[in-house]
Coordinates of C-alpha atoms in Angstrom, one line a residue:
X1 CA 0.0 0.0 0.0
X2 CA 1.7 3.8 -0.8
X3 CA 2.6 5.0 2.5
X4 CA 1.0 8.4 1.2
X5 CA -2.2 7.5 1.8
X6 CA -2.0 8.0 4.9
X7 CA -2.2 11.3 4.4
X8 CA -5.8 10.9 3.5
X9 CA -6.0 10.9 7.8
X10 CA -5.4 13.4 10.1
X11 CA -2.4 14.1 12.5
X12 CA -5.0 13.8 16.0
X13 CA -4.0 11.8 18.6
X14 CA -7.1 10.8 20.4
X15 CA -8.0 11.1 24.3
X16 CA -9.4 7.7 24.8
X17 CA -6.1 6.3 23.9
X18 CA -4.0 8.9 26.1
X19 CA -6.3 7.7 28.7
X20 CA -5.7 4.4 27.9
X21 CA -1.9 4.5 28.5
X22 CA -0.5 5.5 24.9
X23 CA 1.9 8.8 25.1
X24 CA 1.1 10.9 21.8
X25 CA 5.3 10.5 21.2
X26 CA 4.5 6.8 20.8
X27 CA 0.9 6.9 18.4
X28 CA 3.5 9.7 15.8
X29 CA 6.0 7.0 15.8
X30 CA 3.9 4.3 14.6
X31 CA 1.9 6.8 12.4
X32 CA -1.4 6.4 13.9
X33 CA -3.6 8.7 12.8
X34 CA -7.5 9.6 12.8
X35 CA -10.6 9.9 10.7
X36 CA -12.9 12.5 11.8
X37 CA -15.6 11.8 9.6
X38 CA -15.8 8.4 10.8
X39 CA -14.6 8.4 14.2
X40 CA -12.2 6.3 14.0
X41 CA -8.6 5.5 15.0
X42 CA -6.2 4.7 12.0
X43 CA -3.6 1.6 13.0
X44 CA -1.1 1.1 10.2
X45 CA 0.1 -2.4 9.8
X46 CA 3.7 -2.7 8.4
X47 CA 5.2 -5.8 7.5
X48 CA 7.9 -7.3 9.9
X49 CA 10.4 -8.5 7.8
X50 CA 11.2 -5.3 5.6
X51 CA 8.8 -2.7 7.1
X52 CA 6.4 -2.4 3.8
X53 CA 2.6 -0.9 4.8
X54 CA 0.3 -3.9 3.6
X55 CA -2.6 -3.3 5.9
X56 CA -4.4 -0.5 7.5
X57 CA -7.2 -1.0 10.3
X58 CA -8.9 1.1 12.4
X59 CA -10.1 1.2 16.3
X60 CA -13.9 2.3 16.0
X61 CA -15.9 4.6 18.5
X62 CA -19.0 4.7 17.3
X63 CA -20.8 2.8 19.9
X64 CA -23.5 1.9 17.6
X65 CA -20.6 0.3 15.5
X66 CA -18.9 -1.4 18.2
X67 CA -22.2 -3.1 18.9
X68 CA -22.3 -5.0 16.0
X69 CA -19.2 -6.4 16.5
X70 CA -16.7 -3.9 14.3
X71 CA -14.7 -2.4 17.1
X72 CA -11.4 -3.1 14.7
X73 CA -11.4 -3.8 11.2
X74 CA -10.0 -2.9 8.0
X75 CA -10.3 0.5 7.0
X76 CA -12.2 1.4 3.3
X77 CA -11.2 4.7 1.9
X78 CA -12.8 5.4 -1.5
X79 CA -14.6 2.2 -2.4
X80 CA -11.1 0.2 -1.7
X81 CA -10.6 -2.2 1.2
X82 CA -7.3 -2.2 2.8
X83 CA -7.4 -5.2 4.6
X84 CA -4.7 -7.7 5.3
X85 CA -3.9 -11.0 6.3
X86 CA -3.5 -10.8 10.3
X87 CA -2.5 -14.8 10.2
X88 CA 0.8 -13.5 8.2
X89 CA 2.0 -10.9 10.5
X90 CA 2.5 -9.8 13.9
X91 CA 1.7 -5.9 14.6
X92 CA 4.9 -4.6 16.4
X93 CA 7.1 -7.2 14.8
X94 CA 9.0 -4.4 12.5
X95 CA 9.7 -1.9 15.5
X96 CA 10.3 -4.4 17.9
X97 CA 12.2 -7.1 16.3
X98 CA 15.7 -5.9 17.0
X99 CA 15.0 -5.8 20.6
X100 CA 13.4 -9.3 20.4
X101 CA 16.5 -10.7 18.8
X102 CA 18.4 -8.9 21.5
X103 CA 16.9 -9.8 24.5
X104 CA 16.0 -13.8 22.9
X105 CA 12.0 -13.2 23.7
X106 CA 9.0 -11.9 22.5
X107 CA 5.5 -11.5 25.0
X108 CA 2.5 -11.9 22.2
X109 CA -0.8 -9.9 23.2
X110 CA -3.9 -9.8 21.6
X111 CA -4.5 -5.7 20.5
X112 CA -2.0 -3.4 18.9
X113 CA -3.2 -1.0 21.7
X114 CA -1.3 -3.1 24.3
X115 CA 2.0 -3.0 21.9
X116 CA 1.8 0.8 21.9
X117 CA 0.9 0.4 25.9
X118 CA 4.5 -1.3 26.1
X119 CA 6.2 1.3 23.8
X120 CA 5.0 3.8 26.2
X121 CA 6.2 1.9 29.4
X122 CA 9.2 0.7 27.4
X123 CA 10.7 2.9 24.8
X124 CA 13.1 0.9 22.5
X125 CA 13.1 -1.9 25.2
X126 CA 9.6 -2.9 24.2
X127 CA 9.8 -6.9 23.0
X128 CA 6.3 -6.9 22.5
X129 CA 4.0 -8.5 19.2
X130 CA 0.3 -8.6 18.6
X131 CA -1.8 -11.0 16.7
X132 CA -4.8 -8.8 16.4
X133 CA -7.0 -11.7 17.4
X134 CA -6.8 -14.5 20.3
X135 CA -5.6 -17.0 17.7
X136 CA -1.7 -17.9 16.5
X137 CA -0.5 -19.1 13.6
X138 CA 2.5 -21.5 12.5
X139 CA 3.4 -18.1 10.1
X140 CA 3.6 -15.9 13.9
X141 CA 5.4 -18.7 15.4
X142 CA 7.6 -19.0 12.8
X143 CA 8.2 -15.3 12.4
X144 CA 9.3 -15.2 16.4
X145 CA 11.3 -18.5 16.1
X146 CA 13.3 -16.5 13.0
X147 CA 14.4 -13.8 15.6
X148 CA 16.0 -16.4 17.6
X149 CA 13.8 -16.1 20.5
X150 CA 14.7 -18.6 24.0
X151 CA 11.5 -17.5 25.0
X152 CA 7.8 -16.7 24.7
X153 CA 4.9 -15.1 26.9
X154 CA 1.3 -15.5 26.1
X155 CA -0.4 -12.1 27.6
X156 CA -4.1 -12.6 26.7
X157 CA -7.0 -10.5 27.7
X158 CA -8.9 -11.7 30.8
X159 CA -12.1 -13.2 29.4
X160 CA -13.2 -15.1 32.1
X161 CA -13.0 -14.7 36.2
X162 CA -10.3 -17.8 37.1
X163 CA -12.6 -19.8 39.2
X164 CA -14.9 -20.0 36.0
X165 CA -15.8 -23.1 33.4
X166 CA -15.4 -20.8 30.7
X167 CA -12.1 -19.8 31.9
X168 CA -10.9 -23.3 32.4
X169 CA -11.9 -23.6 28.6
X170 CA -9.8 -21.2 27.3
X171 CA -6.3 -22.3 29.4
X172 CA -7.1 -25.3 27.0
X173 CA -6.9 -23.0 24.2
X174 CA -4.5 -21.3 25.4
X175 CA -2.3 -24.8 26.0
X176 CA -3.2 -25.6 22.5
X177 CA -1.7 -22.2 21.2
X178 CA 1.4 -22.8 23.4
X179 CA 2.0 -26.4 22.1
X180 CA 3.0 -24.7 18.6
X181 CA 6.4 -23.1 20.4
X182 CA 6.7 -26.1 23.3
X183 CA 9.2 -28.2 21.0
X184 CA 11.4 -25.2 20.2
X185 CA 11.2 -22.5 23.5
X186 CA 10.4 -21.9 27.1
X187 CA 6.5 -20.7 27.0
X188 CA 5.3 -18.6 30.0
X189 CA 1.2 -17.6 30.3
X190 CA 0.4 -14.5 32.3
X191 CA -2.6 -15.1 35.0
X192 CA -4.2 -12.6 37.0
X193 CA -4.5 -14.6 40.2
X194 CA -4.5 -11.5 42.0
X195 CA -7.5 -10.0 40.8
X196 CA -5.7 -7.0 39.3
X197 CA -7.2 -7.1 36.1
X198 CA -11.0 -6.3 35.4
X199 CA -12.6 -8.3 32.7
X200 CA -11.7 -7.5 29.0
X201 CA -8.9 -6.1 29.9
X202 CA -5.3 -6.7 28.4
X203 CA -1.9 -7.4 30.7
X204 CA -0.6 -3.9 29.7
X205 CA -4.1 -1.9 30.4
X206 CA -3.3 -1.2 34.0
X207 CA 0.1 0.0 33.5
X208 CA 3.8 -0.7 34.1
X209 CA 3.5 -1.6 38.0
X210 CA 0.6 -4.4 37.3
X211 CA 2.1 -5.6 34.1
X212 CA 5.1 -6.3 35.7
X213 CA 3.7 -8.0 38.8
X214 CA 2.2 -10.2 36.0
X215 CA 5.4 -10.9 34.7
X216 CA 7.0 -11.6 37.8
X217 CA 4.6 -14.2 39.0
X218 CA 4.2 -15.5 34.9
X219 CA 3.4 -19.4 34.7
X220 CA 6.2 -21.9 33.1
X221 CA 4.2 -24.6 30.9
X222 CA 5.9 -28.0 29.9
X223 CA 4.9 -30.2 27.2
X224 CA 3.6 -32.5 30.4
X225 CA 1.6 -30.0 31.9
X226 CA 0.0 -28.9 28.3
X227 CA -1.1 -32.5 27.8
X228 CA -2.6 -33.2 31.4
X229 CA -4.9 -29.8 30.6
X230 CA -5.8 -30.9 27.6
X231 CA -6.8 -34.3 29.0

């Protein structure tokens, strides 16, 4: 995609984000931008091996909009849809990946919001990837194994209280998810056993002293215990 249509958007940083933890330093950097007419914020979505723009979504705050399920999605500019594959590339991965190959780890979180929460905390230390969705891929994997990583961190939005069925149900999805690095890396899940996270919210959405409680207290899975939650 030209970079230069991006200047179709406009330079406004939006308070809901600044709120949200995202310095306005941090949302110029990564060339988000903002749509007026629609209301929406403009994510640009480069590609992490050489940095090309292939995709551009958007954060949505229309509430009626949100509602039917379109809180991010590709954005459409003149009758054209610039959507992208989000199984092929990790959001973050082209910023972040020399400090990933430096420090040997990546953490993976759902939203590019918590990437840019972790550029904020972080700066150029950030080792931080997002899949845009609760799923990965072999092609993310893969991507992370490339930058040599010893070690991975699975920080996905708290869904589910931790004393719920449904919450039990998606540790097995999350074991499944892990299984794909298991052979190759040490794979660490972050829990809120503390109750410091409210629902829906992402590891990084509290800021740097709760994410890094998180972290501290971050859950070691082996191939055995993967296989007796899955049972």
């Amino acid at each position: 995609i030209p970079p230069s249509l991006l200047n179709c958007f406009d330079d406004i940083y939006h308070q809901d984000w600044i709120d949200d933890g995202i310095s306005i330093e941090v949302m110029r950097n990564n060339n988000i931008k903002y749509c007026v007419k629609d209301h929406q914020i403009i994510i640009p979505h480069y590609y992490g091996l050489d940095g090309r723009l292939i995709g551009i979504r958007c954060r949505n705050l229309v509430e009626e909009t949100i509602e039917k399920g379109n809180k991010y999605m590709p954005v459409y500019l003149q009758g054209m849809d610039f959507a992208h594959s989000l199984s092929g590339n990790l959001y973050g991965l082209c910023r972040n990946k020399n400090t990933i190959k430096k420090l040997r780890k990546a953490m993976i979180v759902e939203s590019e919001k918590g990437v840019l929460q972790c550029e904020t905390m972080y700066g150029e230390n950030n080792f931080t990837v997002a899949t845009c969705s609760s799923n990965i891929t072999n092609i993310h994997r893969d991507l992370l194994l490339d930058c040599g990583i010893e070690e991975v961190i699975l920080g996905f939005d708290k869904d589910f209280d931790i004393d719920s069925e449904d919450y039990r149900k998606k540790m097995k999805s999350i074991c499944r998810l892990a299984k794909k690095f298991l052979p190759y890396v040490k794979v660490y899940i972050l829990e809120d056993s503390e109750g410091l996270l409210e629902l829906k919210d992402s590891p990084t959405d509290k800021g740097q002293e709760v994410l890094e409680n998180l972290m501290k207290n971050k859950i070691g899975l082996t191939m055995s215990l993967v296989d007796a939650i899955l049972e």
